JSON list of C-alpha atoms in Angstrom, two decimals:
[
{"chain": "A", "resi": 178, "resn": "UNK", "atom": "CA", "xyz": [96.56, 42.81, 122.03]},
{"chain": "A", "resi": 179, "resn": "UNK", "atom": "CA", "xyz": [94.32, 43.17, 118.89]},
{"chain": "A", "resi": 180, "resn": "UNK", "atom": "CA", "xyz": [92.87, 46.82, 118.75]},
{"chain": "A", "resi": 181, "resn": "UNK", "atom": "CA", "xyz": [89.09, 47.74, 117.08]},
{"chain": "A", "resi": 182, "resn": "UNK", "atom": "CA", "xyz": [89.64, 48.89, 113.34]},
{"chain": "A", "resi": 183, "resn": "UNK", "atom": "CA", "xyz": [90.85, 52.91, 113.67]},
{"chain": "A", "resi": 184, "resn": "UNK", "atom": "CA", "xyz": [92.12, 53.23, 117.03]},
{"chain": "A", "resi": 185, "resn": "UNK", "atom": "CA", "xyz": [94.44, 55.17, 118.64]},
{"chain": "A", "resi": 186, "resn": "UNK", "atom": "CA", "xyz": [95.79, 53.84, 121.63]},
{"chain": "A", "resi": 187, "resn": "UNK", "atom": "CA", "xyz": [98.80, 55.78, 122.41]},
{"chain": "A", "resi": 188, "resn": "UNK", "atom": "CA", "xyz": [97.49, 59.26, 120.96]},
{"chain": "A", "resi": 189, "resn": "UNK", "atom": "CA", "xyz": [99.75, 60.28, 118.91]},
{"chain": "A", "resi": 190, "resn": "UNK", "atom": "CA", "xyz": [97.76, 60.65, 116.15]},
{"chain": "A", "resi": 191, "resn": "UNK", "atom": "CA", "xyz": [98.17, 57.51, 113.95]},
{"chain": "A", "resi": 192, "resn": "UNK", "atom": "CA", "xyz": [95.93, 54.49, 113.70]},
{"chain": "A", "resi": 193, "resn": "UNK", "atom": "CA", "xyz": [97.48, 51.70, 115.86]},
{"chain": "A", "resi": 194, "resn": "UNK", "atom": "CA", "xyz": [96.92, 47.72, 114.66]},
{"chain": "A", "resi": 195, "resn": "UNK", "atom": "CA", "xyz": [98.25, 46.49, 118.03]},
{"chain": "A", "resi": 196, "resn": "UNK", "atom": "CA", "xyz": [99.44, 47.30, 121.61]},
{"chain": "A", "resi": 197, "resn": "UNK", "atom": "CA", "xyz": [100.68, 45.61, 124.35]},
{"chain": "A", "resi": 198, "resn": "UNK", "atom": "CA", "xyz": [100.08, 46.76, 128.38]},
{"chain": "A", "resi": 199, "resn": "UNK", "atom": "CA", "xyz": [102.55, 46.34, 131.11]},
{"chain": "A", "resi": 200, "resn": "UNK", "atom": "CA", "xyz": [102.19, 47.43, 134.82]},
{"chain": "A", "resi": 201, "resn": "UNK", "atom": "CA", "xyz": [105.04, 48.35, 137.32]},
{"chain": "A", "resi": 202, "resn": "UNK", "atom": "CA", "xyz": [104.25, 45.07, 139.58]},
{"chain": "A", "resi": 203, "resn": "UNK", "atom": "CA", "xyz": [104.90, 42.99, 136.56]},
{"chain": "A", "resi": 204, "resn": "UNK", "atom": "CA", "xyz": [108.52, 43.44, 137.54]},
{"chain": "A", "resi": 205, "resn": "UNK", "atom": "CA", "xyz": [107.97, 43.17, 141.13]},
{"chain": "A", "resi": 206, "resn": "UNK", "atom": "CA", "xyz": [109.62, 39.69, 142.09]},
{"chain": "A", "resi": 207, "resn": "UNK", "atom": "CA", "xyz": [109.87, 40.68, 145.93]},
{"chain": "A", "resi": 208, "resn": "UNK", "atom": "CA", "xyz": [107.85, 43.68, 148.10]},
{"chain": "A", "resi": 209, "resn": "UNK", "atom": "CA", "xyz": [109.72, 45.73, 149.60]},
{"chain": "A", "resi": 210, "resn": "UNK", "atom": "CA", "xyz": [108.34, 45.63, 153.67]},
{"chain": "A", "resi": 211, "resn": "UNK", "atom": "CA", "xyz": [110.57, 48.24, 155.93]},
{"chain": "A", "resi": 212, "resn": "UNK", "atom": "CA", "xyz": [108.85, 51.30, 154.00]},
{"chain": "A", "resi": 213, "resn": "UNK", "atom": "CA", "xyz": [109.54, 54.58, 155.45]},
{"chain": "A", "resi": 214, "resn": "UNK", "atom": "CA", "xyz": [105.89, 56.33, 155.68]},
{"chain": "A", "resi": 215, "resn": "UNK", "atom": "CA", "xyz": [103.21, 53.28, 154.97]},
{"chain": "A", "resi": 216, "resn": "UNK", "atom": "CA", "xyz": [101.63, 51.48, 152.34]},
{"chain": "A", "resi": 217, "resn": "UNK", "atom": "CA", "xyz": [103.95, 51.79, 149.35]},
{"chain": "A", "resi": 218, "resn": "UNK", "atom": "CA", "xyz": [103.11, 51.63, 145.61]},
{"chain": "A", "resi": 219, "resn": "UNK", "atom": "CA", "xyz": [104.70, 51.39, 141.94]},
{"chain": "A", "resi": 220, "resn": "UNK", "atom": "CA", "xyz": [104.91, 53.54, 138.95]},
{"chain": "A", "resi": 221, "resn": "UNK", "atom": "CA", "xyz": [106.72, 52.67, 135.63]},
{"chain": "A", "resi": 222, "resn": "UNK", "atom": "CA", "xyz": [107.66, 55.11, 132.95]},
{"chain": "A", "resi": 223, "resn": "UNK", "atom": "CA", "xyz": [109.86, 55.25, 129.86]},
{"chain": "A", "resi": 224, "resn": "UNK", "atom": "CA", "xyz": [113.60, 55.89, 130.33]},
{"chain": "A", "resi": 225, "resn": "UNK", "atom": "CA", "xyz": [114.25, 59.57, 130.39]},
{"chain": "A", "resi": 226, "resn": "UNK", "atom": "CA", "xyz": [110.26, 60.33, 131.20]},
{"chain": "A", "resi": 227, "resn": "UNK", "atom": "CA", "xyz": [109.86, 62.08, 134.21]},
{"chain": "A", "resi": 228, "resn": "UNK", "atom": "CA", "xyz": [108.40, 59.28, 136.88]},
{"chain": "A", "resi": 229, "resn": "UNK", "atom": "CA", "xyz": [105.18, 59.79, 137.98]},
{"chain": "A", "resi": 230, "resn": "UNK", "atom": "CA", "xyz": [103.53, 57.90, 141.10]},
{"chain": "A", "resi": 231, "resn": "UNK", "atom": "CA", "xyz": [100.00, 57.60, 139.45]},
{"chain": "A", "resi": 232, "resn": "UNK", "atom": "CA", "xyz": [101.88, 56.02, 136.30]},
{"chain": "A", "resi": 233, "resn": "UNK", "atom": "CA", "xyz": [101.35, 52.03, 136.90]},
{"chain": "A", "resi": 234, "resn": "UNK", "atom": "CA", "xyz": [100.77, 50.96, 133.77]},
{"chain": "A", "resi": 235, "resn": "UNK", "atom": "CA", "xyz": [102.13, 51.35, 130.38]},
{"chain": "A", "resi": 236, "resn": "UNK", "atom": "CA", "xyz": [100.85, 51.00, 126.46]},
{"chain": "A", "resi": 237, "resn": "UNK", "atom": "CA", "xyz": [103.79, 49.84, 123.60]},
{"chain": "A", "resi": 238, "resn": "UNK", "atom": "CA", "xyz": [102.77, 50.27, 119.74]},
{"chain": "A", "resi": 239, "resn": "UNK", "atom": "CA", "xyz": [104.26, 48.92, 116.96]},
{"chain": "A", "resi": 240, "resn": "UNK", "atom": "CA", "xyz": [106.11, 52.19, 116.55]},
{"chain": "A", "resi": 241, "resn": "UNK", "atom": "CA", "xyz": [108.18, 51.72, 119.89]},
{"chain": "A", "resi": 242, "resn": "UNK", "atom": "CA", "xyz": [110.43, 49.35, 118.05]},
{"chain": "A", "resi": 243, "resn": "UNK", "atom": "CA", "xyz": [111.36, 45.65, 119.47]},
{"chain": "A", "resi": 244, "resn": "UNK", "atom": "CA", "xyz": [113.17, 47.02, 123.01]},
{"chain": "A", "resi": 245, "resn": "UNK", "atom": "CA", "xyz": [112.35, 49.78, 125.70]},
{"chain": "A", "resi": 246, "resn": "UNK", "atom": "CA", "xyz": [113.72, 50.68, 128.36]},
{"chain": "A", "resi": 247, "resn": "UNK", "atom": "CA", "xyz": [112.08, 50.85, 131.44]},
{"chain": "A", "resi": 248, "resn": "UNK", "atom": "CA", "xyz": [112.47, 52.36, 135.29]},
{"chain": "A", "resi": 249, "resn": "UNK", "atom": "CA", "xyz": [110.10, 51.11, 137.79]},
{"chain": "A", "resi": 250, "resn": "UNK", "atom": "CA", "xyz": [109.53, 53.24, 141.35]},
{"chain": "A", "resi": 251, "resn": "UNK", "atom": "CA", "xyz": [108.91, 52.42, 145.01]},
{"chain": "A", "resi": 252, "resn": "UNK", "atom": "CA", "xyz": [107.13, 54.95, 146.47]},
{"chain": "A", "resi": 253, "resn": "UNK", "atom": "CA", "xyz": [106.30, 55.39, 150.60]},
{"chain": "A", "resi": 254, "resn": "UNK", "atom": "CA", "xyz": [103.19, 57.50, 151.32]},
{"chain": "A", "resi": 255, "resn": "UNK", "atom": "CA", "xyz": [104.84, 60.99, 152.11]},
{"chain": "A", "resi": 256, "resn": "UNK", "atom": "CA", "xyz": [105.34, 61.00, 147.88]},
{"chain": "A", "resi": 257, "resn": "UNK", "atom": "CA", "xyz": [109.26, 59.63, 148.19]},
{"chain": "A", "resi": 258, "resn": "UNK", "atom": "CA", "xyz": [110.42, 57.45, 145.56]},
{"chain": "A", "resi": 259, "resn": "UNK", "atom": "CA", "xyz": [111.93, 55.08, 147.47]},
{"chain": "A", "resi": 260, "resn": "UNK", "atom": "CA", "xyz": [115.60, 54.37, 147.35]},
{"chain": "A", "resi": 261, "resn": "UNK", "atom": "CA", "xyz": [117.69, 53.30, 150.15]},
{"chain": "A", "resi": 262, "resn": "UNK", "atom": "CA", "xyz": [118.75, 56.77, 152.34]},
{"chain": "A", "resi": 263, "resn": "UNK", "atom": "CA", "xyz": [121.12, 58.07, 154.29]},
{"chain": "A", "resi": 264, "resn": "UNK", "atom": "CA", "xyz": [120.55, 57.22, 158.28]},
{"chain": "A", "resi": 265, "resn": "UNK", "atom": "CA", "xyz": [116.86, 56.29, 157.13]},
{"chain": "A", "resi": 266, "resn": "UNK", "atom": "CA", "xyz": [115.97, 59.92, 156.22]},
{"chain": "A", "resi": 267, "resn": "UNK", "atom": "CA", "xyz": [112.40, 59.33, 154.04]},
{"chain": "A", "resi": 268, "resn": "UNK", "atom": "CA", "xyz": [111.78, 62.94, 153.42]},
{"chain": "A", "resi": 269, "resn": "UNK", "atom": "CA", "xyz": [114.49, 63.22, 151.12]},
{"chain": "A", "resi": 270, "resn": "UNK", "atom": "CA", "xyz": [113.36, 61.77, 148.06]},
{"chain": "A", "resi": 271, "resn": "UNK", "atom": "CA", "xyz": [116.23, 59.44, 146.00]},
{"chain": "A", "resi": 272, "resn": "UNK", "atom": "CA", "xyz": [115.29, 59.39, 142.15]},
{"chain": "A", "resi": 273, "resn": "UNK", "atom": "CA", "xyz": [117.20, 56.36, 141.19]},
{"chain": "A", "resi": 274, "resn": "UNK", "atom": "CA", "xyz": [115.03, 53.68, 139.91]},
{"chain": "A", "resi": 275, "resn": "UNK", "atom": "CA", "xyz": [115.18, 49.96, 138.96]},
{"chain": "A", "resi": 276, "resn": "UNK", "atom": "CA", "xyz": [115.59, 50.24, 134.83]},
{"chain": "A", "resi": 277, "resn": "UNK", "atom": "CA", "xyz": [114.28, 47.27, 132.92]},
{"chain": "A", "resi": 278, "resn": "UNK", "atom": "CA", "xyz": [114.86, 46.69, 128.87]},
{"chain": "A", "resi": 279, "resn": "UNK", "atom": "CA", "xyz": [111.77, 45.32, 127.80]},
{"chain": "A", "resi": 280, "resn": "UNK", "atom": "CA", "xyz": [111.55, 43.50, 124.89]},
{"chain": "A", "resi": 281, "resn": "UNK", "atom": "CA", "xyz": [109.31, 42.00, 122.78]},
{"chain": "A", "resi": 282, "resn": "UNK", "atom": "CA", "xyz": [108.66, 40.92, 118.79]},
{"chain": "A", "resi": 283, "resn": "UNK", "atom": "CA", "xyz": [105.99, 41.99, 116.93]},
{"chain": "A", "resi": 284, "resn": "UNK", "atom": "CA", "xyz": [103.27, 39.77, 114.82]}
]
């Protein structure tokens, strides 16, 4: 997306020309329905960031390069990140995500 002239989007301090948004249900093909404590929700955050249920959307810059990586969380309302459990325990939380490699080219 086009930014206003002098913009920092990402705040890291440098001017950014363009940026693109993405949101965790972008790479939701089918919702999950057997959740363990209610209404569920998604959060997306860079590889190696630590996930963060109120993340749901993300910002790229030119300066992330042509490919991220991506995980995307489930998570129930008792704050679990959902990931299939042992004998259905959902108090345990399981931090193992769905990772995406998003890509795409700049103009």
């Amino acid at each position: 997306m086009p930014l206003e002239a002098n913009v920092d989007i990402d705040g890291d301090g440098d001017i950014d020309p363009g940026a693109m948004e993405i949101w965790a249900v972008d790479f939701i093909i089918d919702q999950y329905d057997d959740d363990c404590s209610g209404p569920i929700s998604y959060s997306i955050n860079r590889v190696g960031e630590t996930p963060n249920r109120d993340s749901t959307g993300i910002v790229f810059t030119c300066d992330d390069g042509s490919e991220v990586e991506v995980e995307i969380y489930v998570w129930d309302n008792a704050d679990n990140p959902y990931q299939e459990q042992p004998e259905w325990n959902c108090r345990r939380p399981q931090l193992r995500p769905m990772s995406h490699l998003y890509s795409f080219e700049h103009e």
